[in-house]
Coordinates of C-alpha atoms and ligand atoms in Angstrom, one line a residue:
M1 CA -24.2 -83.4 99.0
P2 CA -21.1 -82.1 100.9
R3 CA -21.6 -79.3 103.4
I4 CA -20.2 -76.0 102.3
N5 CA -18.0 -73.6 104.2
T6 CA -20.8 -71.6 105.8
H7 CA -18.4 -68.7 106.6
Y8 CA -18.9 -67.8 102.9
Q9 CA -22.5 -67.1 103.6
K10 CA -21.5 -64.3 105.9
L11 CA -20.0 -62.4 103.0
R12 CA -21.8 -59.3 101.9
A13 CA -22.2 -60.5 98.3
G14 CA -19.4 -58.9 96.1
Y15 CA -21.5 -55.8 96.1
L16 CA -19.4 -52.9 95.0
F17 CA -18.2 -53.5 91.5
P18 CA -21.2 -55.6 90.3
E19 CA -23.5 -52.8 91.5
I20 CA -21.4 -50.2 89.7
G21 CA -21.5 -52.4 86.5
K22 CA -25.3 -52.8 86.8
R23 CA -25.9 -49.0 87.1
V24 CA -23.5 -48.2 84.3
R25 CA -25.1 -50.8 82.0
A26 CA -28.6 -49.4 82.8
F27 CA -27.4 -45.9 82.1
A28 CA -25.6 -46.8 78.9
S29 CA -28.6 -48.6 77.5
A30 CA -30.9 -45.7 78.3
H31 CA -28.4 -43.2 76.8
P32 CA -26.5 -45.0 74.0
E33 CA -25.1 -41.7 72.7
A34 CA -23.3 -41.0 76.0
R35 CA -19.5 -41.4 75.9
I36 CA -18.8 -42.8 79.4
I37 CA -15.4 -42.2 81.0
R38 CA -14.4 -44.8 83.6
L39 CA -12.3 -43.7 86.5
G40 CA -13.6 -46.4 88.8
I41 CA -11.7 -49.7 88.8
G42 CA -8.0 -49.1 89.4
D43 CA -6.5 -50.8 86.3
V44 CA -3.6 -49.4 84.3
V45 CA -4.1 -48.3 80.7
L46 CA -0.6 -47.7 79.4
P47 CA 1.0 -50.7 77.6
L48 CA 4.0 -52.5 79.1
P49 CA 7.2 -50.5 78.5
R50 CA 9.3 -51.8 75.6
P51 CA 12.4 -53.0 77.6
I52 CA 10.1 -55.1 79.7
V53 CA 8.4 -56.7 76.7
E54 CA 11.8 -57.4 75.2
A55 CA 12.9 -59.2 78.3
M56 CA 9.7 -61.2 78.3
K57 CA 10.2 -62.1 74.6
A58 CA 13.8 -63.1 75.3
G59 CA 12.5 -65.3 78.1
A60 CA 9.9 -66.9 75.9
E61 CA 12.5 -67.5 73.2
E62 CA 14.7 -69.4 75.7
M63 CA 11.8 -71.7 76.2
A64 CA 11.9 -72.7 72.5
S65 CA 15.3 -74.3 72.6
A66 CA 16.3 -77.5 74.4
E67 CA 19.5 -75.9 76.0
T68 CA 17.7 -73.1 77.6
F69 CA 14.2 -74.6 78.1
R70 CA 12.9 -74.4 81.7
G71 CA 10.2 -76.5 83.4
Y72 CA 9.2 -76.0 87.0
G73 CA 11.3 -73.3 88.6
P74 CA 11.8 -72.6 92.3
E75 CA 8.4 -71.8 93.9
Q76 CA 9.9 -68.8 95.7
G77 CA 11.1 -67.2 92.4
Y78 CA 14.3 -67.3 90.3
E79 CA 17.5 -66.1 92.0
F80 CA 18.0 -63.3 89.3
L81 CA 14.6 -61.7 90.3
L82 CA 15.1 -62.2 94.1
E83 CA 18.5 -60.6 93.9
A84 CA 17.1 -57.6 91.8
I85 CA 14.3 -57.1 94.4
A86 CA 16.8 -57.3 97.3
E87 CA 19.0 -54.8 95.6
N88 CA 16.1 -52.5 95.1
Y89 CA 15.3 -52.6 98.8
R90 CA 18.9 -51.8 99.7
S91 CA 18.7 -48.8 97.4
Q92 CA 15.7 -47.6 99.4
G93 CA 17.5 -48.1 102.7
A94 CA 15.9 -51.4 103.8
E95 CA 17.7 -54.6 104.4
V96 CA 16.0 -57.6 102.8
A97 CA 17.7 -60.9 101.9
A98 CA 16.9 -62.7 98.7
D99 CA 15.7 -65.8 100.7
E100 CA 13.1 -63.7 102.6
I101 CA 11.3 -62.9 99.3
F102 CA 8.5 -65.0 97.8
V103 CA 7.6 -64.2 94.2
S104 CA 3.9 -64.8 93.4
D105 CA 1.3 -64.0 90.8
G106 CA -0.2 -61.1 92.6
S107 CA -0.6 -59.2 95.8
K108 CA -4.3 -59.9 95.8
C109 CA -3.5 -63.6 96.4
D110 CA -0.7 -62.9 98.8
T111 CA -2.7 -60.4 101.0
A112 CA -5.6 -62.9 100.8
N113 CA -3.7 -66.0 101.6
L114 CA -1.2 -64.9 104.2
Q115 CA -3.8 -65.1 107.0
E116 CA -3.9 -68.9 106.5
I117 CA -0.7 -69.3 108.6
F118 CA -2.3 -67.8 111.7
A119 CA -4.8 -69.3 114.1
L120 CA -8.4 -68.5 113.8
D121 CA -8.7 -67.0 117.3
N122 CA -6.3 -64.1 116.5
V123 CA -7.8 -60.7 116.7
V124 CA -7.5 -58.8 113.3
A125 CA -7.4 -55.1 113.0
L126 CA -7.9 -53.2 109.7
T127 CA -8.7 -49.7 108.6
D128 CA -12.1 -48.4 107.6
P129 CA -12.2 -47.7 104.6
V130 CA -10.1 -50.7 103.5
Y131 CA -9.1 -52.8 100.5
P132 CA -11.9 -55.4 100.8
V133 CA -9.7 -58.4 100.2
Y134 CA -8.3 -58.2 103.8
V135 CA -11.8 -58.4 105.2
D136 CA -13.4 -60.9 103.0
T137 CA -10.6 -63.5 103.3
N138 CA -10.7 -63.3 107.1
V139 CA -14.5 -63.8 106.9
M140 CA -14.1 -66.8 104.6
A141 CA -11.5 -68.3 107.0
G142 CA -14.0 -68.0 109.9
R143 CA -12.1 -65.4 111.8
T144 CA -15.1 -63.2 112.1
G145 CA -18.8 -63.2 113.2
E146 CA -21.7 -62.0 111.1
A147 CA -21.9 -58.5 109.5
D148 CA -24.0 -55.9 111.0
E149 CA -26.4 -53.5 109.2
G150 CA -23.5 -51.2 108.3
G151 CA -21.4 -54.1 106.9
R152 CA -19.0 -54.4 109.8
Y153 CA -18.2 -57.9 110.9
A154 CA -18.2 -59.0 114.5
N155 CA -14.7 -59.8 116.0
L156 CA -12.8 -57.5 113.6
V157 CA -11.3 -54.3 115.0
Y158 CA -11.9 -51.4 112.7
L159 CA -9.6 -48.4 112.7
P160 CA -11.4 -45.4 111.2
T161 CA -9.3 -43.3 108.8
T162 CA -11.1 -40.2 107.8
A163 CA -10.3 -36.5 107.1
E164 CA -10.7 -35.9 110.9
N165 CA -7.6 -37.9 111.8
G166 CA -5.8 -37.1 108.5
F167 CA -6.4 -40.6 107.3
D168 CA -3.7 -41.8 109.7
P169 CA -4.7 -45.2 111.2
P170 CA -5.2 -44.8 114.9
L171 CA -3.8 -47.5 117.3
P172 CA -6.5 -49.9 118.4
A173 CA -8.2 -49.4 121.7
K174 CA -7.9 -53.1 122.6
P175 CA -5.1 -55.6 122.0
V176 CA -4.9 -57.1 118.5
D177 CA -2.7 -59.8 117.0
I178 CA -2.7 -59.0 113.3
I179 CA -2.9 -55.6 111.7
Y180 CA -3.4 -54.8 108.0
L181 CA -1.9 -51.5 106.9
C182 CA -1.8 -50.2 103.4
S183 CA 0.4 -47.3 102.4
P184 CA 0.1 -45.5 100.0
N185 CA -3.5 -46.3 100.6
N186 CA -6.2 -47.7 98.5
P187 CA -8.8 -46.1 98.6
T188 CA -7.9 -42.9 100.4
G189 CA -4.6 -42.1 98.6
A190 CA -3.0 -41.2 101.9
V191 CA 0.6 -42.2 102.8
M192 CA 1.7 -43.0 106.3
S193 CA 4.4 -40.8 107.7
R194 CA 7.6 -42.0 109.3
V195 CA 6.2 -41.0 112.7
S196 CA 3.1 -43.0 112.1
L197 CA 5.0 -46.1 110.9
E198 CA 7.3 -45.8 113.9
R199 CA 4.3 -45.7 116.2
W200 CA 2.8 -48.8 114.6
V201 CA 6.1 -50.7 114.8
A202 CA 6.5 -49.8 118.4
Y203 CA 2.9 -50.9 119.1
A204 CA 3.5 -54.3 117.4
R205 CA 6.7 -54.9 119.3
K206 CA 5.1 -54.0 122.6
E207 CA 1.9 -56.1 122.0
G208 CA 3.5 -59.0 120.2
A209 CA 1.4 -58.3 117.1
V210 CA 2.3 -58.7 113.4
I211 CA 1.8 -56.0 110.8
L212 CA 0.8 -57.0 107.3
F213 CA 2.0 -54.0 105.3
D214 CA 0.6 -53.6 101.8
A215 CA 3.0 -51.5 99.8
A216 CA 1.5 -52.2 96.4
Y217 CA 1.6 -48.5 95.5
E218 CA 5.0 -47.6 97.0
A219 CA 6.3 -46.6 93.5
F220 CA 3.9 -43.7 93.4
I221 CA 5.4 -42.0 96.4
R222 CA 6.7 -38.6 95.1
E223 CA 7.6 -36.6 98.2
P224 CA 11.1 -37.0 99.5
G225 CA 11.4 -38.1 103.1
L226 CA 8.4 -40.5 102.9
L227 CA 9.2 -44.2 103.4
H228 CA 8.7 -46.8 100.7
S229 CA 9.1 -49.8 102.9
I230 CA 8.1 -50.5 106.5
F231 CA 11.6 -52.2 106.8
E232 CA 13.1 -48.7 106.7
I233 CA 11.9 -48.5 110.4
P234 CA 14.4 -50.0 112.9
G235 CA 12.8 -52.9 114.6
A236 CA 10.3 -53.6 111.9
R237 CA 12.0 -56.8 110.7
E238 CA 10.7 -58.5 114.0
V239 CA 7.1 -57.5 113.5
A240 CA 6.3 -56.9 109.8
I241 CA 5.6 -58.6 106.6
E242 CA 5.5 -56.5 103.4
F243 CA 3.6 -57.1 100.1
R244 CA 4.6 -55.4 96.8
S245 CA 3.3 -55.8 93.3
F246 CA 4.5 -55.1 89.8
S247 CA 0.8 -54.5 88.8
K248 CA 0.4 -50.8 89.2
T249 CA 4.2 -50.1 89.4
A250 CA 5.0 -51.5 86.0
G251 CA 1.7 -52.3 84.2
F252 CA 1.6 -56.0 85.2
T253 CA -2.1 -56.2 86.0
G254 CA -2.6 -58.6 83.1
T255 CA 0.9 -60.1 83.2
R256 CA 0.8 -61.0 87.0
C257 CA 3.8 -60.8 89.2
A258 CA 4.2 -59.6 92.8
F259 CA 6.1 -60.6 96.0
T260 CA 5.9 -60.9 99.7
V261 CA 8.8 -60.3 102.1
I262 CA 8.9 -62.2 105.4
P263 CA 12.1 -61.4 107.4
K264 CA 13.7 -64.3 109.3
E265 CA 13.2 -62.4 112.6
V266 CA 9.4 -62.4 112.5
Y267 CA 7.8 -65.1 114.6
G268 CA 4.4 -66.4 115.7
R269 CA 3.9 -68.9 118.6
D270 CA 2.6 -72.4 118.7
A271 CA 0.1 -73.9 121.1
S272 CA 2.8 -74.3 123.7
G273 CA 4.0 -70.8 123.3
A274 CA 7.2 -71.7 121.5
P275 CA 8.3 -69.2 118.8
I276 CA 7.9 -70.4 115.2
P277 CA 9.4 -68.4 112.3
L278 CA 6.6 -67.2 110.0
R279 CA 8.9 -67.3 107.0
A280 CA 9.1 -71.1 107.4
L281 CA 5.4 -71.4 107.6
W282 CA 4.8 -69.3 104.5
N283 CA 7.5 -71.2 102.7
R284 CA 5.7 -74.4 103.5
R285 CA 2.4 -72.9 102.4
H286 CA 3.8 -71.4 99.2
T287 CA 5.6 -74.6 98.1
T288 CA 2.6 -76.7 98.8
K289 CA 0.0 -74.5 97.1
F290 CA 1.9 -72.6 94.5
N291 CA 4.2 -73.7 91.6
G292 CA 6.0 -70.5 90.7
V293 CA 5.5 -67.6 88.3
S294 CA 6.4 -68.3 84.7
Y295 CA 10.0 -67.8 83.6
P296 CA 9.3 -65.1 80.9
V297 CA 7.2 -63.1 83.4
Q298 CA 10.0 -63.2 86.0
K299 CA 12.4 -62.1 83.3
A300 CA 10.1 -59.2 82.5
A301 CA 9.8 -58.4 86.2
A302 CA 13.6 -58.3 86.6
A303 CA 13.8 -55.9 83.7
V304 CA 11.7 -53.4 85.8
F305 CA 14.9 -52.9 87.8
S306 CA 17.2 -52.5 84.7
P307 CA 18.3 -48.9 83.9
E308 CA 16.1 -48.8 80.7
G309 CA 13.2 -50.6 82.4
S310 CA 13.2 -48.4 85.5
A311 CA 13.3 -45.3 83.4
A312 CA 10.4 -46.4 81.3
V313 CA 8.4 -47.5 84.3
Q314 CA 9.1 -44.1 86.0
A315 CA 7.8 -42.3 82.9
N316 CA 4.5 -44.2 83.1
I317 CA 4.2 -43.4 86.8
D318 CA 4.9 -39.8 86.0
Y319 CA 2.1 -39.9 83.5
Y320 CA -0.4 -41.3 86.0
M321 CA 0.7 -38.8 88.6
E322 CA 0.3 -35.9 86.2
N323 CA -3.3 -37.3 85.7
A324 CA -3.7 -37.2 89.5
R325 CA -2.5 -33.6 89.6
I326 CA -5.0 -32.6 86.9
I327 CA -7.8 -34.4 88.8
R328 CA -6.9 -32.8 92.1
A329 CA -6.5 -29.3 90.6
G330 CA -9.7 -29.5 88.6
L331 CA -11.8 -30.7 91.5
A332 CA -10.4 -28.1 93.8
V333 CA -11.3 -25.4 91.3
A334 CA -14.8 -26.9 91.1
G335 CA -15.1 -26.5 94.9
Y336 CA -14.5 -30.1 96.0
R337 CA -12.4 -31.1 99.0
V338 CA -9.9 -33.5 97.7
Y339 CA -7.4 -35.8 99.4
G340 CA -4.8 -38.2 98.1
G341 CA -3.4 -38.1 94.6
V342 CA 0.0 -36.7 95.6
N343 CA 1.8 -39.9 96.5
A344 CA -0.8 -42.3 95.3
P345 CA -2.8 -42.8 92.1
Y346 CA -6.2 -42.4 93.9
I347 CA -8.0 -39.2 94.6
W348 CA -10.4 -39.4 97.5
L349 CA -13.0 -36.6 97.5
R350 CA -15.6 -35.5 99.9
V351 CA -19.1 -35.6 98.2
P352 CA -21.2 -32.4 98.6
A353 CA -23.0 -32.1 101.9
G354 CA -26.3 -33.9 102.1
M355 CA -25.4 -36.6 99.5
T356 CA -24.3 -40.2 100.0
S357 CA -21.5 -41.7 98.1
W358 CA -24.0 -43.6 95.9
D359 CA -26.0 -40.4 95.3
F360 CA -22.8 -38.8 94.0
F361 CA -22.1 -41.8 91.9
D362 CA -25.5 -41.5 90.2
R363 CA -25.1 -37.7 89.7
L364 CA -21.6 -38.1 88.3
L365 CA -22.8 -40.8 85.9
G366 CA -26.0 -39.0 84.9
E367 CA -24.6 -35.5 84.5
A368 CA -21.0 -35.9 83.6
H369 CA -21.0 -39.5 82.2
V370 CA -18.1 -40.3 84.5
V371 CA -17.8 -43.5 86.5
G372 CA -16.0 -43.5 89.9
T373 CA -16.2 -45.6 93.0
P374 CA -18.5 -44.8 96.0
G375 CA -16.4 -44.6 99.2
S376 CA -19.0 -46.4 101.2
G377 CA -18.1 -49.6 99.2
F378 CA -14.8 -49.7 101.1
G379 CA -16.4 -49.5 104.5
S380 CA -18.8 -47.4 106.6
C381 CA -16.2 -44.7 107.2
G382 CA -16.0 -44.3 103.4
E383 CA -19.6 -43.0 103.4
G384 CA -19.5 -39.4 102.1
Y385 CA -16.4 -40.0 100.1
F386 CA -15.7 -41.0 96.5
R387 CA -12.7 -42.5 94.8
L388 CA -11.4 -41.4 91.4
S389 CA -8.5 -43.3 89.8
A390 CA -5.6 -41.6 87.9
F391 CA -5.2 -44.7 85.8
G392 CA -6.7 -43.3 82.6
L393 CA -5.6 -41.8 79.3
R394 CA -4.8 -38.1 79.5
E395 CA -7.5 -37.0 77.1
N396 CA -10.1 -38.9 79.1
I397 CA -8.9 -37.5 82.4
Q398 CA -9.0 -33.9 81.0
E399 CA -12.4 -34.4 79.5
A400 CA -13.8 -36.0 82.7
I401 CA -12.6 -33.1 84.8
E402 CA -14.0 -30.6 82.3
R403 CA -17.4 -32.3 82.4
I404 CA -17.4 -32.4 86.2
R405 CA -16.7 -28.7 86.2
T406 CA -19.2 -27.7 83.6
K407 CA -22.0 -30.2 83.6
M408 CA -22.4 -31.1 87.3
K409 CA -25.2 -29.1 88.8
I410 CA -23.8 -29.2 92.3
Ligands
PLP501 C1 -4.0 -52.2 98.1 C2 -3.9 -53.3 97.0 N1 -3.2 -54.4 97.3 C3 -3.1 -55.3 96.4 C4 -3.7 -55.2 95.1 C5 -3.6 -56.4 94.2 O1 -2.6 -56.3 93.3 P1 -2.2 -57.5 92.3 O2 -2.6 -57.1 90.9 O3 -0.7 -57.7 92.5 O4 -3.0 -58.7 92.7 C6 -4.4 -54.1 94.8 C7 -5.0 -54.0 93.5 O5 -5.9 -53.2 93.2 C8 -4.5 -53.1 95.8 O6 -5.2 -52.0 95.5

């Protein structure tokens, strides 16, 4: 028998969503009459907008004729999509070239795989609470020690983001090499200010660190003056890599398309200390391990930037953000302290004093028949918080909030 990668044995078994599923199933079988509303997992509910489906269909139609049929495409993505993405960056005030963009089938894979191009002895910093993929993939790679009682792994540097610091990631107390930042944030719903991003870019430049910036939710930013890309900060091109996804932006969670931007100016160093462009390493990795996103899906993704596509996508985002407003307002009236939900589709609420996140989960399910996500599942600093997602149908959101206001006995 071959030996396994024992780093996998350090993983705290995919605990959060299976445990939620188990508790919901147990409740549903004990209360078959209950109509459970799920605001837990952050999946979209609105269908793909018509202009995007039409583009996908046209792409599929081309595959049916010998003149327009396409086999393997460029692993990095078709030029028409790369150009549309680069143009979108320009319209947001960030300079990104088409050959710095790598189209993929998801930001989950990209944020998970990017760490492969770095040595194992780099020190990794990430926020607490955090999108768990950043943590688990570094554990699997062997970049961490064992987890402690609270679920924190040795050798990772955790940056607490709580109400006390306005959910703004503090600079690390010791030098780090790789920093994962996510803004707008899953799970806290917070968005980093220009000042905060400038501080991080300055830190990375001074310390020779690289920022892995997850902007999967940038399209949900509403307030003017907030930055959509880290590349809007002067000097970021030397120290940052950015991830974006069509999943939440345009309803592609089931269709699958995303991209990663690696500017030509961002470098790592080899064993002799010589600078090596990270873009070249990722290009090697991507072309070796990935064979491109399907042509019809890339046609659909390009349609997101067309006038009709972008209007339709914007309407869906407006819909979700109105849900977020309804959740925030309803919870505030019910006496909860709420965060997020203004520039992000997640609402992060403080559970009532004396309760844990899981206590609140059980009460919410038992009394209001609503499912959310316990904050402690995203890290120890998430204890005492709870995430509700604005990705729901309006009538379900309204009913969930009504039930929380009238049926919860807290
Ligand atoms: C912060 C963050 N990054 C990345 C992803 C993954 O997105 P994709 O569907 O592109 O894999 C998610 C999905 O929930 C997310 O919350």
